[in-house]
């Protein structure tokens, strides 16, 4: 699929009879490329400069290298991480996150509320506290959150009053409720109490709000989900090594002598750059700016050596082809035999920052199959 898309983009660059034909091919290629990334249309770039949450940037750098290639496939839970900023902008500890961008087919694995703990207020004498209890509730009745049936406890723990920094609370059940029934999303309520559950007035602990504090400290909801998109098995025909798209000519713009030289070269991996700025996606993709997909090209001549990384089937096919023991049997094809995933950090249509992992996007090595 990705090979087909990249060939279409290459063809769109070559000399064609009319500009309209070039534009049509390019549009078709970009549409197919969006399908690879699980989208129907590209998200609109943010209306003004927006700094992505540092947590999402750090997570991307942990999961992927500078080109977006996955460092360790087991780091992420699922293949999608979504971040949402609080929409209430209230000084009170009430929070609301709009989850309309979560697809119906996404499985919610884990949901976390991230709150930035401010330095505690200074108190003197015996009233000074070292810990307090922070509780997070799912609001069930918007106008009556303090009634017995108005809220449901999601998480509670003791928090030190000696430092500042991020506190993370697991709130998965509430988010699962909200994604099943959007109208049930009445937000979250956070309370601060003494060790015995007694109210503290004023509370010695405060969290940064969306209104009065820097963008980097705003309350945030982080979802770890899986959209069910997984990589297929390794291809049995190569692109663009041993096969090509029906109805296209892979040798367009290349001389016969060059094509003959390609066939003489042994099967190996070659660079294949995908530049997001060049295809007009740099406005909504944060990282990477592009990546090297690589492609496999070259011949698989008889006899196949170990350096060709042949399968047993390819070895047999090579022998049958060389001895002409069966009519119509071609030589094995040079194809990827190891594929890596890449990660994109981008803004969605609601200007939320998303980290998504896509399988089978980079040819790690090539072999004769």
Coordinates of C-alpha atoms in Angstrom, one line a residue:
X1 CA 0.0 0.0 0.0
X2 CA 2.7 2.5 1.0
X3 CA 4.8 1.5 -2.0
X4 CA 1.8 2.2 -4.3
X5 CA 1.4 5.6 -2.8
X6 CA 5.0 6.5 -3.1
X7 CA 5.0 5.4 -6.8
X8 CA 2.0 7.6 -7.5
X9 CA 3.8 10.6 -5.9
X10 CA 6.9 9.8 -8.0
X11 CA 4.9 9.6 -11.2
X12 CA 3.2 12.9 -10.4
X13 CA 6.7 14.6 -10.4
X14 CA 7.7 13.2 -13.8
X15 CA 6.9 14.8 -17.2
X16 CA 3.3 14.3 -18.2
X17 CA 1.2 15.5 -21.1
X18 CA -0.9 18.0 -19.1
X19 CA -0.7 19.8 -15.7
X20 CA -4.2 18.5 -15.0
X21 CA -3.0 14.9 -15.2
X22 CA -0.1 15.7 -12.8
X23 CA -2.6 17.3 -10.4
X24 CA -4.9 14.4 -10.6
X25 CA -2.2 11.8 -9.9
X26 CA -0.9 13.9 -7.0
X27 CA -4.4 14.2 -5.5
X28 CA -4.9 10.5 -5.9
X29 CA -1.5 9.7 -4.3
X30 CA -2.1 12.0 -1.3
X31 CA -5.6 10.5 -0.7
X32 CA -4.1 7.0 -0.7
X33 CA -1.4 8.2 1.7
X34 CA -4.0 9.6 4.0
X35 CA -5.7 6.2 4.0
X36 CA -2.3 4.6 5.1
X37 CA -2.4 7.0 8.1
X38 CA -6.1 6.2 8.8
X39 CA -7.6 9.5 7.8
X40 CA -10.1 10.7 5.2
X41 CA -8.9 14.3 5.1
X42 CA -5.9 16.0 6.5
X43 CA -6.5 17.9 9.8
X44 CA -6.6 21.7 9.5
X45 CA -3.5 23.3 10.9
X46 CA -4.0 25.2 14.2
X47 CA -5.4 28.7 13.6
X48 CA -2.5 30.2 15.6
X49 CA 0.9 29.0 16.8
X50 CA 0.3 26.4 19.5
X51 CA 2.9 24.7 21.6
X52 CA 2.2 21.0 22.1
X53 CA 2.1 19.7 25.7
X54 CA 5.6 18.8 26.9
X55 CA 4.4 15.5 28.1
X56 CA 3.4 14.5 24.5
X57 CA 6.8 15.7 23.1
X58 CA 8.7 13.8 25.8
X59 CA 6.6 10.7 25.1
X60 CA 7.3 10.9 21.4
X61 CA 11.0 11.2 22.0
X62 CA 10.9 8.2 24.4
X63 CA 9.0 6.1 21.9
X64 CA 10.7 7.1 18.6
X65 CA 14.0 8.4 17.2
X66 CA 14.3 11.7 15.3
X67 CA 12.9 10.2 12.1
X68 CA 9.8 8.8 14.0
X69 CA 11.0 5.2 13.8
X70 CA 9.9 3.2 16.8
X71 CA 12.7 2.5 19.3
X72 CA 10.9 -0.3 21.2
X73 CA 7.5 -1.6 20.1
X74 CA 6.5 -2.5 23.6
X75 CA 6.7 1.0 25.1
X76 CA 3.3 2.1 24.1
X77 CA 0.1 0.6 25.4
X78 CA -2.0 0.4 22.2
X79 CA -1.1 2.4 19.2
X80 CA -2.7 5.9 19.9
X81 CA -2.1 8.5 22.7
X82 CA -4.5 11.4 22.7
X83 CA -4.2 14.6 24.9
X84 CA -7.0 17.0 25.8
X85 CA -6.9 20.3 27.6
X86 CA -9.5 21.4 30.1
X87 CA -12.3 23.4 28.5
X88 CA -13.8 25.0 31.7
X89 CA -10.9 27.5 32.3
X90 CA -12.3 27.8 35.8
X91 CA -10.4 28.7 39.0
X92 CA -12.4 26.0 40.8
X93 CA -11.2 22.4 40.7
X94 CA -13.9 21.4 38.1
X95 CA -12.6 20.1 34.7
X96 CA -14.2 19.2 31.4
X97 CA -12.6 17.5 28.5
X98 CA -14.4 17.2 25.1
X99 CA -13.7 13.8 23.6
X100 CA -15.6 14.1 20.3
X101 CA -12.4 13.3 18.3
X102 CA -12.1 9.8 19.8
X103 CA -13.3 7.4 17.1
X104 CA -16.0 4.9 17.9
X105 CA -13.8 1.9 17.1
X106 CA -11.0 3.0 19.5
X107 CA -10.7 0.8 22.5
X108 CA -10.0 2.9 25.7
X109 CA -7.1 1.2 27.5
X110 CA -6.0 3.7 30.1
X111 CA -7.2 7.3 30.9
X112 CA -5.1 9.6 33.0
X113 CA -5.9 13.1 34.5
X114 CA -2.7 15.1 34.7
X115 CA -2.7 18.0 37.2
X116 CA 0.2 20.4 37.9
X117 CA 0.7 20.8 41.7
X118 CA 1.6 24.3 42.6
X119 CA 3.9 25.2 45.5
X120 CA 1.7 25.0 48.7
X121 CA 0.6 28.0 50.6
X122 CA 2.8 28.9 53.6
X123 CA 1.1 28.2 57.0
X124 CA 2.6 28.7 60.4
X125 CA 2.4 26.9 63.8
X126 CA 0.5 23.7 64.6
X127 CA -1.8 24.0 61.6
X128 CA 1.0 23.2 59.2
X129 CA 0.3 20.1 57.1
X130 CA 2.8 17.8 55.3
X131 CA 0.3 15.7 53.4
X132 CA -3.3 16.1 52.3
X133 CA -5.8 13.8 50.6
X134 CA -6.6 14.5 47.0
X135 CA -9.8 12.9 45.5
X136 CA -11.0 12.8 41.9
X137 CA -14.7 12.3 41.2
X138 CA -16.7 11.8 38.1
X139 CA -19.5 14.3 38.1
X140 CA -22.9 12.6 37.6
X141 CA -25.1 15.6 38.1
X142 CA -23.7 18.8 36.8
X143 CA -25.7 21.1 39.1
X144 CA -25.5 18.9 42.2
X145 CA -21.9 17.5 42.3
X146 CA -21.8 17.6 46.2
X147 CA -24.9 15.5 46.7
X148 CA -24.5 11.8 47.6
X149 CA -25.6 10.7 44.1
X150 CA -24.0 13.6 42.3
X151 CA -20.5 12.2 42.0
X152 CA -18.6 9.0 41.9
X153 CA -15.1 8.5 43.3
X154 CA -12.5 7.6 40.7
X155 CA -9.2 8.0 42.6
X156 CA -7.8 9.2 45.9
X157 CA -4.4 9.3 47.5
X158 CA -2.1 11.3 49.8
X159 CA -0.1 14.0 48.2
X160 CA 3.0 15.7 49.7
X161 CA 2.9 19.4 50.4
X162 CA 6.7 19.8 50.2
X163 CA 7.1 20.0 46.5
X164 CA 5.5 21.0 43.2
X165 CA 5.1 19.0 40.0
X166 CA 2.7 16.8 38.0
X167 CA 0.2 14.4 39.7
X168 CA -1.4 11.7 37.6
X169 CA -4.7 10.0 38.5
X170 CA -6.2 7.0 36.7
X171 CA -9.8 7.8 35.6
X172 CA -10.4 5.1 33.0
X173 CA -14.0 4.1 34.0
X174 CA -15.3 7.7 33.6
X175 CA -13.8 8.1 30.1
X176 CA -15.2 4.7 29.0
X177 CA -18.6 6.0 30.2
X178 CA -18.2 9.2 28.3
X179 CA -17.2 7.6 25.0
X180 CA -20.2 5.3 25.1
X181 CA -22.6 8.1 25.9
X182 CA -21.3 11.6 25.1
X183 CA -24.1 13.3 27.0
X184 CA -23.0 11.6 30.3
X185 CA -19.8 13.7 30.3
X186 CA -20.4 16.2 33.1
X187 CA -16.7 16.6 33.9
X188 CA -14.5 15.9 36.9
X189 CA -14.4 17.3 40.4
X190 CA -11.2 17.4 42.5
X191 CA -11.2 17.9 46.3
X192 CA -8.4 18.5 48.8
X193 CA -8.9 17.3 52.4
X194 CA -6.9 16.7 55.6
X195 CA -5.5 13.2 56.5
X196 CA -8.7 12.3 58.2
X197 CA -10.9 13.5 55.4
X198 CA -11.6 16.8 57.2
X199 CA -12.0 19.9 55.0
X200 CA -9.2 22.4 54.9
X201 CA -10.0 26.1 54.5
X202 CA -8.2 27.4 52.7
X203 CA -6.8 24.2 51.1
X204 CA -3.0 24.2 51.4
X205 CA -2.7 22.6 48.0
X206 CA -3.7 24.0 44.6
X207 CA -3.4 22.8 41.1
X208 CA -2.7 25.0 38.0
X209 CA -5.9 26.0 36.2
X210 CA -6.5 26.6 32.5
X211 CA -7.1 30.3 33.1
X212 CA -4.3 31.7 35.3
X213 CA -1.3 29.6 34.5
X214 CA 1.1 28.9 31.6
X215 CA 0.0 26.6 28.8
X216 CA 2.6 24.0 29.8
X217 CA 0.9 23.6 33.2
X218 CA -2.8 23.3 32.1
X219 CA -4.9 20.4 33.3
X220 CA -4.8 17.6 30.7
X221 CA -6.5 14.3 30.0
X222 CA -4.3 11.7 28.4
X223 CA -5.9 8.6 26.7
X224 CA -4.1 5.5 25.7
X225 CA -6.2 3.7 23.0
X226 CA -6.0 1.2 20.3
X227 CA -7.8 1.7 17.0
X228 CA -7.4 -2.0 15.8
X229 CA -5.2 -1.1 12.9
X230 CA -2.3 -3.6 12.9
X231 CA 0.3 -4.3 10.3
X232 CA -0.3 -7.1 7.8
X233 CA 2.1 -9.9 7.2
X234 CA 5.2 -9.2 5.1
X235 CA 4.5 -8.8 1.4
X236 CA 5.1 -11.7 -0.9
X237 CA 5.8 -9.5 -3.9
X238 CA 8.2 -6.6 -3.8
X239 CA 7.6 -2.9 -4.3
X240 CA 9.2 -1.5 -6.3
X241 CA 11.6 -4.4 -6.7
X242 CA 9.9 -7.3 -8.4
X243 CA 6.4 -6.1 -9.1
X244 CA 4.6 -2.9 -10.0
X245 CA 1.1 -1.4 -9.9
X246 CA -1.3 -2.5 -12.6
X247 CA -1.8 0.1 -15.2
X248 CA 1.5 1.9 -14.4
X249 CA 4.9 1.8 -15.9
X250 CA 7.6 1.7 -13.2
X251 CA 10.4 2.5 -15.7
X252 CA 8.9 5.8 -16.7
X253 CA 11.6 8.4 -17.4
X254 CA 14.5 5.8 -17.1
X255 CA 16.6 4.5 -19.9
X256 CA 16.8 0.8 -20.9
X257 CA 20.5 0.7 -19.9
X258 CA 19.7 2.0 -16.4
X259 CA 16.9 -0.7 -16.0
X260 CA 19.3 -3.4 -17.1
X261 CA 21.9 -2.1 -14.6
X262 CA 19.3 -2.4 -11.8
X263 CA 18.7 -6.0 -12.7
X264 CA 22.4 -6.7 -12.4
X265 CA 22.7 -5.2 -9.0
X266 CA 22.1 -7.6 -6.1
X267 CA 19.0 -7.3 -3.9
X268 CA 19.6 -4.5 -1.3
X269 CA 18.0 -1.6 0.5
X270 CA 17.9 1.9 -0.9
X271 CA 16.8 5.3 0.5
X272 CA 13.2 6.4 -0.1
X273 CA 12.5 9.8 1.5
X274 CA 9.0 10.9 2.6
X275 CA 9.0 14.7 3.2
X276 CA 5.9 15.9 4.9
X277 CA 6.6 19.6 4.1
X278 CA 7.0 18.7 0.4
X279 CA 3.5 17.1 0.3
X280 CA 1.9 19.9 2.2
X281 CA 1.4 18.3 5.7
X282 CA 3.9 20.3 7.8
X283 CA 1.2 22.5 9.1
X284 CA -0.4 19.8 11.3
X285 CA 2.4 17.3 11.8
X286 CA 4.6 18.3 14.7
X287 CA 7.2 15.4 14.5
X288 CA 8.9 14.1 12.5
X289 CA 9.3 16.4 9.5
X290 CA 9.7 13.4 7.3
X291 CA 11.3 9.9 7.4
X292 CA 13.2 7.4 5.3
X293 CA 10.9 4.6 4.3
X294 CA 13.6 2.8 2.3
X295 CA 12.8 0.4 -0.6
X296 CA 14.2 -2.9 -1.9
X297 CA 15.7 -3.1 -5.3
X298 CA 17.9 -5.5 -7.2
X299 CA 18.1 -9.0 -8.6
X300 CA 17.9 -12.4 -7.0
X301 CA 20.1 -14.5 -9.3
X302 CA 20.8 -18.2 -9.1
X303 CA 22.4 -19.4 -6.9
X304 CA 21.0 -17.4 -3.9
X305 CA 23.6 -16.8 -1.3
X306 CA 23.0 -16.3 2.4
X307 CA 23.6 -12.6 1.9
X308 CA 20.4 -12.5 -0.1
X309 CA 18.5 -13.7 3.0
X310 CA 16.4 -16.1 0.9
X311 CA 13.5 -18.1 2.2
X312 CA 13.5 -21.9 1.5
X313 CA 10.7 -21.3 -1.0
X314 CA 12.7 -18.6 -2.8
X315 CA 15.7 -21.0 -3.0
X316 CA 13.5 -23.7 -4.6
X317 CA 11.9 -21.2 -7.0
X318 CA 15.3 -20.0 -8.0
X319 CA 16.5 -23.5 -8.8
X320 CA 13.3 -24.3 -10.8
X321 CA 13.7 -21.0 -12.7
X322 CA 17.4 -21.6 -13.5
X323 CA 16.9 -25.1 -14.7
X324 CA 13.7 -24.2 -16.6
X325 CA 12.0 -27.2 -15.0
X326 CA 8.6 -25.5 -15.1
X327 CA 7.2 -23.0 -17.6
X328 CA 6.3 -19.5 -16.4
X329 CA 8.2 -19.6 -13.1
X330 CA 10.0 -16.3 -12.5
X331 CA 13.0 -15.7 -10.4
X332 CA 12.4 -14.6 -6.7
X333 CA 11.7 -11.0 -6.0
X334 CA 13.7 -8.5 -3.9
X335 CA 11.3 -7.4 -1.1
X336 CA 11.4 -6.1 2.6
X337 CA 11.8 -9.0 5.0
X338 CA 11.8 -6.8 8.1
X339 CA 9.5 -3.8 8.6
X340 CA 9.5 -1.2 11.3
X341 CA 6.7 1.1 12.6
X342 CA 6.9 4.9 12.7
X343 CA 5.2 7.4 15.0
X344 CA 3.5 10.7 14.2
X345 CA 2.9 13.5 16.7
X346 CA 0.3 15.8 15.2
X347 CA -2.7 18.2 15.8
X348 CA -6.1 16.7 15.1
X349 CA -9.1 18.7 13.8
X350 CA -9.9 19.9 17.4
X351 CA -6.2 21.1 17.9
X352 CA -5.6 18.3 20.4
X353 CA -2.2 16.7 20.1
X354 CA -2.1 13.0 19.2
X355 CA 0.7 10.5 19.1
X356 CA 0.0 7.6 16.7
X357 CA 2.0 4.5 15.8
X358 CA 1.8 3.0 12.3
X359 CA 3.0 -0.5 11.6
X360 CA 5.0 -1.7 8.6
X361 CA 6.2 1.8 7.4
X362 CA 9.9 1.4 7.1
X363 CA 11.8 -1.4 5.2
X364 CA 14.4 -2.6 7.8
X365 CA 16.1 -5.0 5.5
X366 CA 15.6 -6.7 2.2
X367 CA 15.8 -10.3 1.0
X368 CA 14.9 -12.6 -1.9
X369 CA 11.4 -14.1 -1.5

